[in-house]
CSV table of C-alpha atoms (C1' of nucleotides) in Angstrom, one decimal:
chain,number,residue,atom,x,y,z
A,1,MET,CA,11.3,6.8,-28.6
A,2,ASP,CA,8.2,5.4,-27.0
A,3,ARG,CA,10.4,2.6,-25.8
A,4,LEU,CA,12.7,5.0,-24.0
A,5,ARG,CA,9.7,6.5,-22.1
A,6,LYS,CA,8.5,3.0,-21.1
A,7,HIS,CA,12.0,2.2,-20.0
A,8,ILE,CA,12.3,5.3,-17.8
A,9,GLU,CA,8.8,5.0,-16.4
A,10,GLN,CA,9.6,1.5,-15.1
A,11,ILE,CA,11.4,3.6,-12.4
A,12,THR,CA,9.8,7.0,-12.4
A,13,PRO,CA,6.7,8.5,-14.1
A,14,LEU,CA,7.3,11.5,-16.4
A,15,THR,CA,4.9,14.2,-17.6
A,16,ASP,CA,4.6,14.7,-21.4
A,17,GLU,CA,6.6,17.9,-21.1
A,18,GLU,CA,9.3,16.2,-19.2
A,19,PHE,CA,9.6,13.4,-21.6
A,20,ASP,CA,9.7,15.8,-24.6
A,21,TYR,CA,12.7,17.3,-23.0
A,22,VAL,CA,14.4,14.1,-22.2
A,23,ARG,CA,14.0,12.7,-25.7
A,24,THR,CA,16.0,15.5,-27.2
A,25,PHE,CA,19.1,14.1,-25.5
A,26,PHE,CA,18.9,10.7,-27.4
A,27,THR,CA,19.6,9.7,-30.9
A,28,LEU,CA,18.5,6.5,-32.7
A,29,LYS,CA,21.0,4.4,-34.5
A,30,LYS,CA,20.6,1.2,-36.5
A,31,VAL,CA,23.4,-1.3,-36.0
A,32,ARG,CA,24.5,-4.1,-38.3
A,33,LYS,CA,25.9,-7.4,-37.2
A,34,ASN,CA,29.7,-7.2,-36.5
A,35,GLN,CA,29.6,-3.5,-36.4
A,36,TYR,CA,31.6,-1.8,-33.6
A,37,LEU,CA,30.0,0.9,-31.5
A,38,ILE,CA,33.1,1.5,-29.4
A,39,HIS,CA,36.7,0.6,-30.4
A,40,GLU,CA,39.7,0.5,-28.2
A,41,GLY,CA,41.7,3.7,-28.6
A,42,ASP,CA,38.7,5.8,-29.6
A,43,ASP,CA,37.4,8.7,-27.5
A,44,THR,CA,34.5,7.3,-25.6
A,45,LYS,CA,31.8,9.8,-26.5
A,46,TYR,CA,28.7,7.8,-26.1
A,47,GLU,CA,26.7,5.4,-23.9
A,48,TYR,CA,24.1,3.3,-25.5
A,49,LEU,CA,20.7,2.0,-24.5
A,50,VAL,CA,19.8,-1.2,-26.4
A,51,LEU,CA,16.4,-1.2,-28.1
A,52,SER,CA,17.0,-4.5,-29.9
A,53,GLY,CA,19.9,-6.8,-31.0
A,54,ILE,CA,22.6,-8.4,-28.9
A,55,TYR,CA,26.0,-6.8,-28.2
A,56,LYS,CA,29.2,-7.8,-26.4
A,57,VAL,CA,31.4,-5.5,-24.4
A,58,PHE,CA,34.9,-7.0,-24.3
A,59,PHE,CA,38.6,-6.3,-24.1
A,60,VAL,CA,41.7,-7.9,-25.5
A,61,ASP,CA,44.9,-8.7,-23.5
A,62,ASN,CA,48.5,-8.4,-24.7
A,63,ALA,CA,48.4,-12.0,-26.0
A,64,GLY,CA,45.3,-11.1,-28.1
A,65,LYS,CA,42.9,-13.1,-25.9
A,66,GLU,CA,39.4,-11.8,-25.6
A,67,TYR,CA,37.4,-11.4,-22.4
A,68,ILE,CA,33.8,-10.4,-22.3
A,69,VAL,CA,32.7,-8.0,-19.6
A,70,GLN,CA,29.1,-7.8,-20.5
A,71,PHE,CA,26.4,-9.1,-22.9
A,72,ALA,CA,23.8,-6.5,-23.6
A,73,GLN,CA,20.2,-7.0,-24.8
A,74,GLN,CA,17.0,-5.0,-24.8
A,75,ASN,CA,16.9,-2.3,-22.1
A,76,TRP,CA,20.5,-2.7,-21.1
A,77,TRP,CA,22.8,0.3,-21.0
A,78,MET,CA,26.4,-0.2,-22.2
A,79,SER,CA,29.6,1.7,-22.8
A,80,ASP,CA,33.2,1.5,-21.7
A,81,TYR,CA,32.0,3.2,-18.6
A,82,ASP,CA,35.4,3.7,-17.1
A,83,ALA,CA,36.4,5.7,-20.2
A,84,PHE,CA,33.0,7.3,-20.6
A,85,PHE,CA,32.8,8.7,-17.2
A,86,LYS,CA,36.4,9.8,-17.1
A,87,GLU,CA,36.4,11.0,-20.7
A,88,LYS,CA,39.3,8.9,-21.6
A,89,GLU,CA,40.1,6.7,-24.6
A,90,ALA,CA,38.4,3.4,-24.7
A,91,THR,CA,40.2,0.3,-23.6
A,92,MET,CA,37.3,-1.9,-24.6
A,93,PHE,CA,35.2,-2.8,-27.6
A,94,ILE,CA,31.5,-3.0,-28.1
A,95,GLU,CA,30.5,-5.2,-31.0
A,96,CYS,CA,27.1,-6.1,-32.4
A,97,MET,CA,26.4,-9.8,-32.4
A,98,ASP,CA,22.9,-9.6,-33.7
A,99,ALA,CA,21.6,-6.5,-35.6
A,100,GLY,CA,19.3,-4.1,-33.9
A,101,GLU,CA,18.8,-0.5,-32.8
A,102,VAL,CA,20.2,1.6,-30.0
A,103,LEU,CA,19.8,5.0,-28.6
A,104,TYR,CA,22.9,6.9,-27.8
A,105,SER,CA,23.7,9.9,-25.6
A,106,THR,CA,26.7,11.7,-24.2
A,107,LEU,CA,28.1,12.2,-20.7
A,108,ALA,CA,27.2,15.9,-20.9
A,109,SER,CA,23.6,14.8,-21.6
A,110,ARG,CA,23.5,12.4,-18.7
A,111,GLU,CA,24.8,15.2,-16.4
A,112,LYS,CA,22.5,17.8,-17.8
A,113,LEU,CA,19.4,15.6,-17.5
A,114,SER,CA,20.4,14.7,-14.0
A,115,ALA,CA,20.9,18.3,-13.0
A,116,ASP,CA,17.7,19.6,-14.6
A,117,LEU,CA,15.3,16.9,-13.6
A,118,HIS,CA,15.5,15.4,-10.2
A,119,LYS,CA,13.5,12.5,-11.5
A,120,MET,CA,16.2,11.7,-14.1
A,121,GLU,CA,18.9,11.8,-11.4
A,122,HIS,CA,16.8,9.3,-9.5
A,123,PHE,CA,16.4,7.1,-12.5
A,124,PHE,CA,20.1,7.0,-13.1
A,125,ARG,CA,20.8,6.4,-9.4
A,126,VAL,CA,18.4,3.4,-9.3
A,127,LYS,CA,20.0,2.0,-12.5
A,128,LEU,CA,23.4,2.3,-11.0
A,129,THR,CA,22.3,0.7,-7.8
A,130,ASN,CA,21.1,-2.3,-9.7
A,131,GLY,CA,24.2,-2.4,-11.8
A,132,TYR,CA,26.5,-2.2,-8.7
A,133,VAL,CA,24.8,-5.1,-7.1
A,134,ALA,CA,24.9,-7.2,-10.3
A,135,LEU,CA,28.7,-6.6,-10.6
A,136,GLN,CA,29.3,-7.5,-7.0
A,137,GLN,CA,27.4,-10.8,-7.6
A,138,ARG,CA,29.7,-11.4,-10.6
A,139,ILE,CA,32.8,-10.8,-8.5
A,140,LYS,CA,31.6,-13.2,-5.8
A,141,LEU,CA,31.1,-15.8,-8.5
A,142,LEU,CA,34.4,-15.3,-10.1
A,143,LEU,CA,36.2,-15.5,-6.8
A,144,SER,CA,34.5,-18.6,-5.5
A,145,SER,CA,33.0,-20.9,-8.1
A,146,THR,CA,34.0,-23.7,-10.4
A,147,PRO,CA,33.4,-23.6,-14.1
A,148,GLN,CA,30.3,-25.7,-13.7
A,149,GLN,CA,28.8,-23.5,-11.1
A,150,ARG,CA,29.5,-20.5,-13.3
A,151,TYR,CA,27.9,-22.1,-16.3
A,152,ALA,CA,24.9,-23.1,-14.2
A,153,GLU,CA,24.5,-19.6,-12.9
A,154,PHE,CA,24.8,-18.1,-16.4
A,155,SER,CA,22.1,-20.5,-17.7
A,156,LYS,CA,19.8,-19.4,-14.9
A,157,LEU,CA,20.4,-15.6,-15.4
A,158,TYR,CA,20.4,-15.6,-19.2
A,159,PRO,CA,18.5,-18.6,-20.5
A,160,GLU,CA,17.8,-16.8,-23.8
A,161,LEU,CA,21.4,-16.1,-24.5
A,162,ILE,CA,22.5,-19.7,-24.1
A,163,GLU,CA,20.6,-20.5,-27.3
A,164,ARG,CA,21.3,-17.4,-29.3
A,165,ILE,CA,25.0,-16.9,-29.0
A,166,PRO,CA,28.0,-19.1,-29.8
A,167,LYS,CA,29.3,-21.0,-26.8
A,168,LYS,CA,32.8,-19.7,-27.3
A,169,PHE,CA,31.6,-16.3,-26.2
A,170,ILE,CA,30.0,-17.6,-23.1
A,171,ALA,CA,33.3,-19.2,-22.3
A,172,GLU,CA,35.0,-15.8,-22.7
A,173,TYR,CA,32.4,-14.3,-20.4
A,174,LEU,CA,32.8,-17.0,-17.7
A,175,GLY,CA,36.6,-16.9,-17.8
A,176,VAL,CA,36.9,-20.5,-18.9
A,177,SER,CA,38.4,-22.0,-22.0
A,178,ARG,CA,36.1,-23.0,-24.8
A,179,GLU,CA,37.2,-26.7,-24.4
A,180,THR,CA,36.5,-26.8,-20.7
A,181,LEU,CA,33.1,-25.3,-21.2
A,182,SER,CA,32.3,-27.8,-24.0
A,183,ARG,CA,33.1,-30.7,-21.7
A,184,LEU,CA,30.8,-29.4,-19.0
A,185,TYR,CA,27.6,-30.1,-20.9
A,186,ALA,CA,28.9,-33.1,-22.8
A,187,GLY,CA,25.9,-35.4,-22.3
A,188,LYS,CA,23.2,-33.0,-21.4
A,189,SER,CA,20.1,-32.0,-23.4
B,1,MET,CA,29.8,14.6,12.1
B,2,ASP,CA,32.0,17.3,10.6
B,3,ARG,CA,33.7,14.5,8.7
B,4,LEU,CA,30.4,13.5,7.1
B,5,ARG,CA,29.9,17.1,5.9
B,6,LYS,CA,33.4,17.2,4.4
B,7,HIS,CA,32.9,13.8,2.8
B,8,ILE,CA,29.6,14.9,1.1
B,9,GLU,CA,31.0,18.3,0.1
B,10,GLN,CA,33.8,16.6,-1.9
B,11,ILE,CA,31.0,16.1,-4.3
B,12,THR,CA,28.3,18.7,-3.6
B,13,PRO,CA,28.3,21.8,-1.3
B,14,LEU,CA,25.5,21.9,1.3
B,15,THR,CA,24.0,24.8,3.2
B,16,ASP,CA,24.1,24.7,7.0
B,17,GLU,CA,20.4,24.0,7.1
B,18,GLU,CA,20.7,21.2,4.6
B,19,PHE,CA,23.5,19.6,6.5
B,20,ASP,CA,21.6,19.9,9.8
B,21,TYR,CA,18.9,17.9,8.1
B,22,VAL,CA,21.3,15.3,6.6
B,23,ARG,CA,23.1,14.6,9.9
B,24,THR,CA,19.9,13.5,11.6
B,25,PHE,CA,19.9,10.4,9.4
B,26,PHE,CA,23.3,9.1,10.6
B,27,THR,CA,24.4,7.6,13.9
B,28,LEU,CA,27.9,7.2,15.2
B,29,LYS,CA,29.2,3.9,16.4
B,30,LYS,CA,32.6,2.8,17.8
B,31,VAL,CA,33.8,-0.5,16.6
B,32,ARG,CA,36.2,-2.9,18.3
B,33,LYS,CA,38.7,-5.1,16.6
B,34,ASN,CA,37.1,-8.4,15.5
B,35,GLN,CA,33.6,-7.1,16.0
B,36,TYR,CA,31.0,-7.9,13.3
B,37,LEU,CA,28.9,-5.1,11.8
B,38,ILE,CA,27.0,-7.5,9.6
B,39,HIS,CA,26.6,-11.3,10.0
B,40,GLU,CA,25.4,-13.8,7.5
B,41,GLY,CA,21.7,-14.5,8.2
B,42,ASP,CA,20.9,-11.2,9.9
B,43,ASP,CA,18.6,-8.7,8.4
B,44,THR,CA,20.7,-6.2,6.7
B,45,LYS,CA,19.4,-3.0,8.3
B,46,TYR,CA,22.4,-0.7,7.8
B,47,GLU,CA,25.0,0.6,5.5
B,48,TYR,CA,28.1,2.1,7.0
B,49,LEU,CA,30.4,5.0,6.2
B,50,VAL,CA,33.9,4.4,7.6
B,51,LEU,CA,35.4,7.3,9.7
B,52,SER,CA,38.4,5.3,10.9
B,53,GLY,CA,39.6,1.7,11.2
B,54,ILE,CA,39.9,-1.1,8.7
B,55,TYR,CA,37.1,-3.5,7.8
B,56,LYS,CA,36.6,-6.5,5.6
B,57,VAL,CA,33.5,-7.5,3.7
B,58,PHE,CA,33.6,-11.2,3.0
B,59,PHE,CA,31.6,-14.3,2.5
B,60,VAL,CA,32.1,-18.0,3.2
B,61,ASP,CA,31.4,-20.9,0.8
B,62,ASN,CA,30.0,-24.3,1.7
B,63,ALA,CA,33.5,-25.7,2.3
B,64,GLY,CA,34.1,-22.9,4.9
B,65,LYS,CA,36.5,-21.0,2.7
B,66,GLU,CA,36.5,-17.2,3.0
B,67,TYR,CA,36.5,-14.7,0.1
B,68,ILE,CA,37.0,-11.0,0.7
B,69,VAL,CA,34.8,-8.8,-1.5
B,70,GLN,CA,36.0,-5.5,-0.2
B,71,PHE,CA,38.4,-3.9,2.2
B,72,ALA,CA,37.1,-0.6,3.6
B,73,GLN,CA,39.0,2.3,5.1
B,74,GLN,CA,38.3,5.9,5.7
B,75,ASN,CA,35.5,7.4,3.6
B,76,TRP,CA,34.4,4.1,2.1
B,77,TRP,CA,30.8,3.0,2.3
B,78,MET,CA,30.1,-0.6,3.0
B,79,SER,CA,27.3,-3.1,3.5
B,80,ASP,CA,26.1,-6.3,2.0
B,81,TYR,CA,24.6,-4.2,-0.7
B,82,ASP,CA,22.7,-6.9,-2.4
B,83,ALA,CA,20.9,-7.6,0.9
B,84,PHE,CA,20.7,-4.0,1.9
B,85,PHE,CA,19.0,-2.7,-1.2
B,86,LYS,CA,16.7,-5.7,-1.5
B,87,GLU,CA,16.0,-5.8,2.2
B,88,LYS,CA,17.0,-9.5,2.4
B,89,GLU,CA,19.1,-11.4,4.9
B,90,ALA,CA,22.8,-10.9,4.7
B,91,THR,CA,24.9,-13.5,2.9
B,92,MET,CA,28.0,-11.7,3.8
B,93,PHE,CA,29.9,-10.6,6.9
B,94,ILE,CA,31.5,-7.3,7.8
B,95,GLU,CA,34.2,-7.6,10.4
B,96,CYS,CA,36.5,-5.0,11.9
B,97,MET,CA,40.2,-5.7,11.4
B,98,ASP,CA,41.4,-2.5,13.1
B,99,ALA,CA,39.3,-0.6,15.6
B,100,GLY,CA,37.6,2.6,14.6
B,101,GLU,CA,34.4,4.5,14.1
B,102,VAL,CA,31.6,4.4,11.6
B,103,LEU,CA,28.4,6.2,10.8
B,104,TYR,CA,25.4,4.1,10.0
B,105,SER,CA,22.2,4.7,8.3
B,106,THR,CA,19.2,2.8,6.9
B,107,LEU,CA,17.9,2.2,3.4
B,108,ALA,CA,14.8,4.3,4.3
B,109,SER,CA,17.2,7.1,5.2
B,110,ARG,CA,19.1,6.9,1.9
B,111,GLU,CA,15.8,7.0,0.0
B,112,LYS,CA,14.3,9.8,2.0
B,113,LEU,CA,17.4,11.9,1.7
B,114,SER,CA,17.6,11.3,-2.0
B,115,ALA,CA,13.9,12.2,-2.4
B,116,ASP,CA,14.0,15.3,-0.3
B,117,LEU,CA,17.3,16.7,-1.4
B,118,HIS,CA,18.2,16.6,-5.1
B,119,LYS,CA,21.8,17.3,-4.0
B,120,MET,CA,21.9,14.1,-2.0
B,121,GLU,CA,20.5,12.1,-4.8
B,122,HIS,CA,23.3,13.5,-6.9
B,123,PHE,CA,25.8,12.6,-4.2
B,124,PHE,CA,24.7,9.0,-4.1
B,125,ARG,CA,24.6,8.8,-7.9
B,126,VAL,CA,28.2,10.0,-8.1
B,127,LYS,CA,29.3,7.6,-5.5
B,128,LEU,CA,27.6,4.7,-7.2
B,129,THR,CA,29.1,5.7,-10.5
B,130,ASN,CA,32.6,5.5,-9.0
B,131,GLY,CA,31.8,2.3,-7.3
B,132,TYR,CA,30.4,0.8,-10.5
B,133,VAL,CA,33.6,1.6,-12.4
B,134,ALA,CA,35.8,0.2,-9.7
B,135,LEU,CA,33.9,-3.1,-9.6
B,136,GLN,CA,34.1,-3.4,-13.4
B,137,GLN,CA,37.9,-2.9,-13.2
B,138,ARG,CA,38.0,-5.7,-10.6
B,139,ILE,CA,36.1,-8.0,-12.9
B,140,LYS,CA,38.5,-7.3,-15.8
B,141,LEU,CA,41.4,-8.1,-13.5
B,142,LEU,CA,39.8,-11.3,-12.2
B,143,LEU,CA,39.0,-12.5,-15.7
B,144,SER,CA,42.3,-11.8,-17.3
B,145,SER,CA,45.2,-11.6,-14.9
B,146,THR,CA,47.7,-13.9,-13.3
B,147,PRO,CA,48.3,-13.9,-9.5
B,148,GLN,CA,51.4,-11.7,-9.9
B,149,GLN,CA,49.5,-9.1,-11.9
B,150,ARG,CA,46.7,-9.1,-9.4
B,151,TYR,CA,49.2,-8.6,-6.5
B,152,ALA,CA,51.0,-5.8,-8.4
B,153,GLU,CA,47.7,-4.1,-9.1
B,154,PHE,CA,46.6,-4.4,-5.5
B,155,SER,CA,49.9,-2.9,-4.3
B,156,LYS,CA,49.4,0.0,-6.6
B,157,LEU,CA,45.8,0.6,-5.6
B,158,TYR,CA,46.2,0.0,-1.8
B,159,PRO,CA,49.8,0.6,-0.8
B,160,GLU,CA,48.9,1.3,2.8
B,161,LEU,CA,46.9,-1.9,3.2
B,162,ILE,CA,49.8,-4.1,2.1
B,163,GLU,CA,51.6,-3.1,5.3
B,164,ARG,CA,48.7,-3.0,7.7
B,165,ILE,CA,46.8,-6.2,7.1
B,166,PRO,CA,47.9,-9.9,7.1
B,167,LYS,CA,48.9,-11.3,3.7
B,168,LYS,CA,46.5,-14.1,4.0
B,169,PHE,CA,43.6,-11.7,3.7
B,170,ILE,CA,45.1,-10.1,0.7
B,171,ALA,CA,45.2,-13.6,-0.8
B,172,GLU,CA,41.5,-14.0,0.0
B,173,TYR,CA,40.8,-10.8,-1.8
B,174,LEU,CA,42.8,-11.7,-4.9
B,175,GLY,CA,41.3,-15.1,-5.2
B,176,VAL,CA,44.7,-16.8,-4.8
B,177,SER,CA,45.9,-19.2,-2.1
B,178,ARG,CA,48.0,-17.9,0.8
B,179,GLU,CA,50.9,-20.1,-0.3
B,180,THR,CA,50.9,-18.9,-3.9
B,181,LEU,CA,50.8,-15.3,-2.8
B,182,SER,CA,53.7,-15.9,-0.4
B,183,ARG,CA,55.8,-17.3,-3.2
B,184,LEU,CA,55.2,-14.2,-5.4
B,185,TYR,CA,57.2,-11.8,-3.4
B,186,ALA,CA,59.7,-14.4,-2.1
B,187,GLY,CA,62.8,-12.4,-2.6
B,188,LYS,CA,61.5,-8.8,-2.9
B,189,SER,CA,61.9,-6.0,-0.5
C,1,DA,C1',26.8,-24.7,-55.4
C,2,DA,C1',31.3,-24.4,-54.1
C,3,DA,C1',34.7,-22.4,-51.2
C,4,DA,C1',36.0,-20.1,-47.1
C,5,DA,C1',35.3,-19.2,-42.5
C,6,DA,C1',33.5,-19.8,-38.0
C,7,DG,C1',32.0,-22.7,-34.4
C,8,DT,C1',32.2,-27.1,-31.9
C,9,DG,C1',33.6,-31.8,-29.7
C,10,DT,C1',37.0,-34.6,-28.0
C,11,DG,C1',41.5,-36.8,-27.2
C,12,DA,C1',46.5,-36.2,-25.5
C,13,DT,C1',49.7,-33.4,-23.0
C,14,DT,C1',51.2,-29.8,-20.0
C,15,DT,C1',51.1,-26.7,-16.3
C,16,DG,C1',50.1,-23.2,-12.8
C,17,DG,C1',48.3,-23.0,-8.8
C,18,DA,C1',45.8,-25.6,-5.0
C,19,DT,C1',46.5,-28.6,-1.4
C,20,DC,C1',49.0,-30.9,2.2
C,21,DA,C1',52.5,-30.8,5.6
C,22,DC,C1',55.4,-28.8,8.8
C,23,DA,C1',58.7,-25.7,11.0
C,24,DC,C1',59.5,-21.0,12.3
C,25,DT,C1',58.2,-16.3,14.1
C,26,DG,C1',55.5,-13.0,16.0
C,27,DT,C1',51.5,-11.7,18.7
C,28,DT,C1',48.0,-12.0,22.3
C,29,DA,C1',46.2,-13.8,26.5
C,30,DT,C1',46.7,-15.3,31.4
D,1,DA,C1',57.1,-15.3,31.6
D,2,DT,C1',54.9,-18.9,29.5
D,3,DA,C1',51.5,-20.8,27.0
D,4,DA,C1',48.3,-20.7,23.1
D,5,DC,C1',47.4,-19.1,18.8
D,6,DA,C1',47.7,-16.6,14.4
D,7,DG,C1',50.4,-15.6,10.6
D,8,DT,C1',54.0,-16.9,7.3
D,9,DG,C1',57.6,-19.4,4.3
D,10,DT,C1',58.7,-23.3,1.8
D,11,DG,C1',59.1,-28.0,0.1
D,12,DA,C1',56.5,-32.1,-2.0
D,13,DT,C1',52.5,-33.8,-4.3
D,14,DC,C1',48.3,-33.5,-6.9
D,15,DC,C1',44.9,-32.0,-10.0
D,16,DA,C1',41.6,-29.2,-12.7
D,17,DA,C1',41.7,-26.6,-16.4
D,18,DA,C1',44.7,-24.6,-20.1
D,19,DT,C1',46.8,-25.7,-24.2
D,20,DC,C1',47.6,-28.2,-28.4
D,21,DA,C1',45.9,-30.7,-32.2
D,22,DC,C1',42.6,-32.2,-35.4
D,23,DA,C1',38.3,-33.8,-37.4
D,24,DC,C1',33.6,-32.7,-38.1
D,25,DT,C1',29.7,-29.5,-38.7
D,26,DT,C1',27.3,-25.4,-39.6
D,27,DT,C1',27.1,-20.8,-41.4
D,28,DT,C1',28.5,-17.1,-44.4
D,29,DT,C1',30.3,-15.4,-48.6
D,30,DT,C1',30.8,-15.1,-53.5
DNA sequence: AAAAAAGTGTGATTTGGATCACACTGTTAT
DNA sequence: ATAACAGTGTGATCCAAATCACACTTTTTT
């Protein structure tokens, strides 16, 4: 739980009492490789803060094709946020690609913490602000760039992931076919 | 300014004193058609709340092609948020497509209001939450859908805009060429 | 250690949408 | 009222990336 405190305190300091209160809203969970944290059709009860491991947030279209919305690593939050915030059934999946641990928490917890502690509402606002900007960047990229530019940008943003996850998933994230992506770096180190 | 109060109170009620304080952070501005509120290269001092009119938030690539990131109408907030939050130079433009009025405010104001009034931090958090979910939806659409699906979705989300703005701008928003979009509804009412 | 499954590279073929080109219409400016 | 311009429809052509196909390699399972 110490990791949670460090994570929050990157944005706002907490007293010991405050953190003792905050911690009660989170539960630790170990996750095996290939395990699902959220499955399409389930009620979306939880959001997750990644302590370790790698996860993919994705959805599947009618034709059965997969599209990755987000990769999550240490200190990333993840859920099917549309479903989580609106308390609907999930339309996405979250699957573990590399075993690790997460903390999970409910919407009620997020709201209670925000209402009780101004600091926590601040924390969530700052996180959301960063997330909003990142998604907008991604939209700009999807609208305007070629596959090579997308791959270059991805390499810059997530150099660690390039090595650690199969290329086919990177293709699914970039919105490019596996084959096209493969040809992009044919003949690079 | 009454409109501002109504807007905020859709999320959280304010006392008269609180609102009198809040209002001091916003300034009214009339905007003519084709006027720019933000121009690439400028310092991004303000964010805007639309009271009336229609605006487009867009950027231009090296080849001079335009891509629309957002259309804004009544009660939408807009800025080059990446630049606004990070206090950088704008990489986007905001142009008025239909004359109207906006309220504007600075990053310092947003932060001061959030710090002073827990209610306002809550307001901004809720707004950001909705915005985050909307952007994620857009990413899902950009990743997985054909031009026709995008146009159908746009028509559903913004039926009013379809009539009021030139189709070429809708094409720029959807990431499709003007010509392709035109052919999609060739032979529909 | 063998078998099965998952991931990857690379050629051949197809295709959806971009681009180019131009005519027509509707709007704005003088 | 006429000129200039912005927006739109539609045909012809082109092309980048998707799709299809298959061999090779690496990882996982038993």
